[in-house]
Tab-separated table of C-alpha atoms in Angstrom:
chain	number	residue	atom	x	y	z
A	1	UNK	CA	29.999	3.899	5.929
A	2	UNK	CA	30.482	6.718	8.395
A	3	UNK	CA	31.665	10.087	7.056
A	4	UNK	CA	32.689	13.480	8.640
A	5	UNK	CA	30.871	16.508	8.058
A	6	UNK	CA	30.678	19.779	9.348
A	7	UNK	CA	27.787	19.826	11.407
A	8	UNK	CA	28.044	16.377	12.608
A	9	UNK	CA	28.295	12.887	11.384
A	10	UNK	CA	26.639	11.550	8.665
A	11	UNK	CA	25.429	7.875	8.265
A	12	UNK	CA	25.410	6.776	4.733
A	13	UNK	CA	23.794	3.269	3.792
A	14	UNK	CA	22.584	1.118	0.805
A	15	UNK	CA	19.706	-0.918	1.129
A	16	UNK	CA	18.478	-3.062	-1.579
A	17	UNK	CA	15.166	-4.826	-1.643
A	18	UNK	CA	13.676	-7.761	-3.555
A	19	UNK	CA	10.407	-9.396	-4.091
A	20	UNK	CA	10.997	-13.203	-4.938
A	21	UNK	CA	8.412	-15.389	-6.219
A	22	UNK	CA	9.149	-18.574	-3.836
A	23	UNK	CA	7.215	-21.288	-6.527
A	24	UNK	CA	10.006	-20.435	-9.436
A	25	UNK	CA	12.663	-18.302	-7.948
A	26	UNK	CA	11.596	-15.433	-10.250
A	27	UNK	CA	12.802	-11.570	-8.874
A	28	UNK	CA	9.738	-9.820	-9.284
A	29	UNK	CA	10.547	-6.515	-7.747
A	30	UNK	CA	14.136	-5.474	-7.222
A	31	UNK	CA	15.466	-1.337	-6.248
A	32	UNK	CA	18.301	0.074	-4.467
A	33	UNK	CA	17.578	2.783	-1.981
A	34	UNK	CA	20.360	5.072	-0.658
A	35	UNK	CA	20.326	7.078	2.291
A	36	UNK	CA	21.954	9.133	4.989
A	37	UNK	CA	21.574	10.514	8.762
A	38	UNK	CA	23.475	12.626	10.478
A	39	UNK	CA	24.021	11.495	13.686
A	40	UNK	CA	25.288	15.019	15.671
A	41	UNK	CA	28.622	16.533	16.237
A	42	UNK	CA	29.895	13.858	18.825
A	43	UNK	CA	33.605	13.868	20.033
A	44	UNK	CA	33.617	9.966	20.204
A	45	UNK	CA	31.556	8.093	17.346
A	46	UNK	CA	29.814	5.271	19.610
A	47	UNK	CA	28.517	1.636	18.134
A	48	UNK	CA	25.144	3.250	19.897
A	49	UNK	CA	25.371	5.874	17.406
A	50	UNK	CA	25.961	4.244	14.032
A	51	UNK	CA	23.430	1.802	14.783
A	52	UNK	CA	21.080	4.458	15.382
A	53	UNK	CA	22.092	6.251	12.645
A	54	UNK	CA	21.822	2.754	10.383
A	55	UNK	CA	18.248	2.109	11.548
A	56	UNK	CA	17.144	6.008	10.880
A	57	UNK	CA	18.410	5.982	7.187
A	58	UNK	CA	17.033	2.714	6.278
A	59	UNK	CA	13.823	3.803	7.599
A	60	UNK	CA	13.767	6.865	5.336
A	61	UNK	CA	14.768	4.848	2.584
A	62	UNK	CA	11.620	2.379	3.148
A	63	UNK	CA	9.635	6.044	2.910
A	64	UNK	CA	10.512	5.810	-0.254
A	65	UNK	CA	10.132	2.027	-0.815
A	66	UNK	CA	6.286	2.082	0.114
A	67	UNK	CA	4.930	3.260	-3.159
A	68	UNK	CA	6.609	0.663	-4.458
A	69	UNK	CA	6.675	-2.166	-2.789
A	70	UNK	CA	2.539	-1.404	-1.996
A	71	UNK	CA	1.763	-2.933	-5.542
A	72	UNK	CA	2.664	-6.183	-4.417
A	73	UNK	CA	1.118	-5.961	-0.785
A	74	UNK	CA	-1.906	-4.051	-1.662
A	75	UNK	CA	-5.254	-4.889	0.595
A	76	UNK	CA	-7.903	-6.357	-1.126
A	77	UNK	CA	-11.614	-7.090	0.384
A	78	UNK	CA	-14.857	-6.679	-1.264
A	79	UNK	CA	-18.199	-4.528	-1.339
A	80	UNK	CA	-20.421	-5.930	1.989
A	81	UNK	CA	-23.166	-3.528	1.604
A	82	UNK	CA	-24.508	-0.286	-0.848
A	83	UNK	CA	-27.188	1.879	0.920
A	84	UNK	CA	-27.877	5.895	0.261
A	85	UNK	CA	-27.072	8.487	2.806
A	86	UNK	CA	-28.684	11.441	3.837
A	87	UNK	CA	-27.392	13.883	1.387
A	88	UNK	CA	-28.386	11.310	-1.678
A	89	UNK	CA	-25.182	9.860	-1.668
A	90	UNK	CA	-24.210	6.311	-2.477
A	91	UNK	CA	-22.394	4.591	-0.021
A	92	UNK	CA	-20.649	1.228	0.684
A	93	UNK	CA	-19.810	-0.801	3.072
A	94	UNK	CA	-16.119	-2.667	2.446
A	95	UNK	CA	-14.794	-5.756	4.369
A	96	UNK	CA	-11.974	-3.827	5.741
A	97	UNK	CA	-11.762	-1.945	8.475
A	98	UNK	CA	-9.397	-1.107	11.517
A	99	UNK	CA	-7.495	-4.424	11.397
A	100	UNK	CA	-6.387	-3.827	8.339
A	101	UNK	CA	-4.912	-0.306	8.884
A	102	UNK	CA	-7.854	1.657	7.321
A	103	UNK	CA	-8.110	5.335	8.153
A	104	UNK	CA	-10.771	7.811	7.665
A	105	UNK	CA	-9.758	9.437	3.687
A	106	UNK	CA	-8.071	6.005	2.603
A	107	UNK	CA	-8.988	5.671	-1.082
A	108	UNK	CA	-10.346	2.461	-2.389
A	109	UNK	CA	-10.719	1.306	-6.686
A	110	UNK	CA	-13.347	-0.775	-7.655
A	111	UNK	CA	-12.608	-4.128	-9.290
A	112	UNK	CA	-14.798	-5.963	-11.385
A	113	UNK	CA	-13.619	-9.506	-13.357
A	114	UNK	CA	-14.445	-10.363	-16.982
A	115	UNK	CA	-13.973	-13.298	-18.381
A	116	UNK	CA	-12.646	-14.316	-21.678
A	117	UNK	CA	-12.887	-17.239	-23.852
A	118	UNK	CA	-9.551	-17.952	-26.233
A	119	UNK	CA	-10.939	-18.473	-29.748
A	120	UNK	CA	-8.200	-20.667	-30.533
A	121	UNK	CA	-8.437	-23.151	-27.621
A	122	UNK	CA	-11.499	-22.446	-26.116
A	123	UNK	CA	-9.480	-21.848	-22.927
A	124	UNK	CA	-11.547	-19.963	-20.276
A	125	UNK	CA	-9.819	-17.043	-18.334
A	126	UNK	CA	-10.767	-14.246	-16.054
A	127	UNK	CA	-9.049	-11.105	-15.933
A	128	UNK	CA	-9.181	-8.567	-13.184
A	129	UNK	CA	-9.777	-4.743	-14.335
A	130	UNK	CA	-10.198	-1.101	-12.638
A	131	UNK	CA	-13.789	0.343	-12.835
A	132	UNK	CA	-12.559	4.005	-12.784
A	133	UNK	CA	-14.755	4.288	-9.830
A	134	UNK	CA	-13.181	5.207	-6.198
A	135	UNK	CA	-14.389	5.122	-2.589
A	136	UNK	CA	-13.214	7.155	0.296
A	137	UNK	CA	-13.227	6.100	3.575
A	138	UNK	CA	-15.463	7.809	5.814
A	139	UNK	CA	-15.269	8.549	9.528
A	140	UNK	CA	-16.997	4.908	10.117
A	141	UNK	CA	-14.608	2.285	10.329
A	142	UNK	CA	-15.246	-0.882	12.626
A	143	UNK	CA	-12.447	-3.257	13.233
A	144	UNK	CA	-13.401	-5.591	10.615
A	145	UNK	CA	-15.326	-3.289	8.085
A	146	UNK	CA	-15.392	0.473	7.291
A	147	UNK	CA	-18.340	2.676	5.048
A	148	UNK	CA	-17.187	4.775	2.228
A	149	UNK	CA	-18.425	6.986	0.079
A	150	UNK	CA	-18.655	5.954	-4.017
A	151	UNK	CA	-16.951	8.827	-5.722
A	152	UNK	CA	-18.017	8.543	-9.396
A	153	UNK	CA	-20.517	6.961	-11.259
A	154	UNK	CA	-21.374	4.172	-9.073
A	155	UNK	CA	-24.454	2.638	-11.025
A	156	UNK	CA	-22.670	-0.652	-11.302
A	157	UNK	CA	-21.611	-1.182	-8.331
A	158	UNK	CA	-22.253	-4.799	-7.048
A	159	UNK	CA	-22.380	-6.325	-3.600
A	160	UNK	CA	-19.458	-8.350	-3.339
A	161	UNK	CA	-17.623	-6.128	-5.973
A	162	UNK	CA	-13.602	-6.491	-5.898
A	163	UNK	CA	-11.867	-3.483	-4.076
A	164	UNK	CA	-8.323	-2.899	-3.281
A	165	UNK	CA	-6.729	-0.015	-1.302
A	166	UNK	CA	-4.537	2.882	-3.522
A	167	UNK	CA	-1.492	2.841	-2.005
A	168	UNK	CA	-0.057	6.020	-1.239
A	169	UNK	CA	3.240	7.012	0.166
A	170	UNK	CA	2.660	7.192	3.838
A	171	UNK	CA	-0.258	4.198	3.607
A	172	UNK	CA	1.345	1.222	3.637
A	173	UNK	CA	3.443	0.479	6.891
């Protein structure tokens, strides 16, 4: 919907977004984002303008969307490689890098699996848990891997380890 305003006009739009499971049909994620853009004082509103005004506001409201939606498109790789630096620090090497949008100060959480045997059934499962351990993304990121450094205690961290990237507002598109 187009509205006037004083200082111009103002481009007002819904956009609703949904995560479906495609094996059941199941909504998993579902959230209505509204949002606006004014467009400028113009004499004659052109299609030019609305659609440009349409495209703005919907990419404000995916601004907001990211956080959200990130939990369900989250990168995951593993720990290549643990070494010490220089200054005594542990570091790690993870199998993302460049190609996978990494920058330098992208934050990282450790994984690790345990598995868990139903008394009942005897039914074996594995569950997936954070180790409270991060790793930040240092200035040396190749296009396939990137180093970080292990902030926290990283005394049990494994080569091949679980990681996946925090998402953060501005980190996932």
């Amino acid at each position: 919907a187009v509205a006037n305003a004083t200082d111009g006009q103002i481009v007002d739009i819904s956009l609703t977004i949904k995560v479906l499971d495609v094996e059941n049909g199941r909504v998993l994620f579902s959230e209505n984002y509204e949002e606006n853009h004014n467009v400028g004082k113009v004499e004659k509103l052109a299609f030019d303008h609305i659609i440009g005004g349409i495209k703005k506001a919907a990419s404000n409201a995916m601004e907001d969307a990211k956080v959200s939606l990130g939990q369900y498109f989250t990168s995951r790789g593993y720990v290549r490689a643990l070494r010490g630096d220089e200054d005594g620090n542990l570091i790690a090497q993870v199998s993302m890098g460049r190609d996978d949008s990494i920058k330098e100060g992208d934050e990282f959480v450790v994984l690790a699996l345990e598995e868990s045997v139903d008394s009942i059934t005897s039914e074996k499962s594995c569950g997936v848990y954070e180790t409270g351990v991060t790793l930040k993304a240092s200035d040396q990121i190749g296009q396939k891997s990137a180093w970080t450094v292990v902030e926290g205690d990283g005394s049990d961290i494994k080569v091949n380890q679980l990681v996946k990237k925090k998402v953060e507002k501005k980190s996932l598109f």
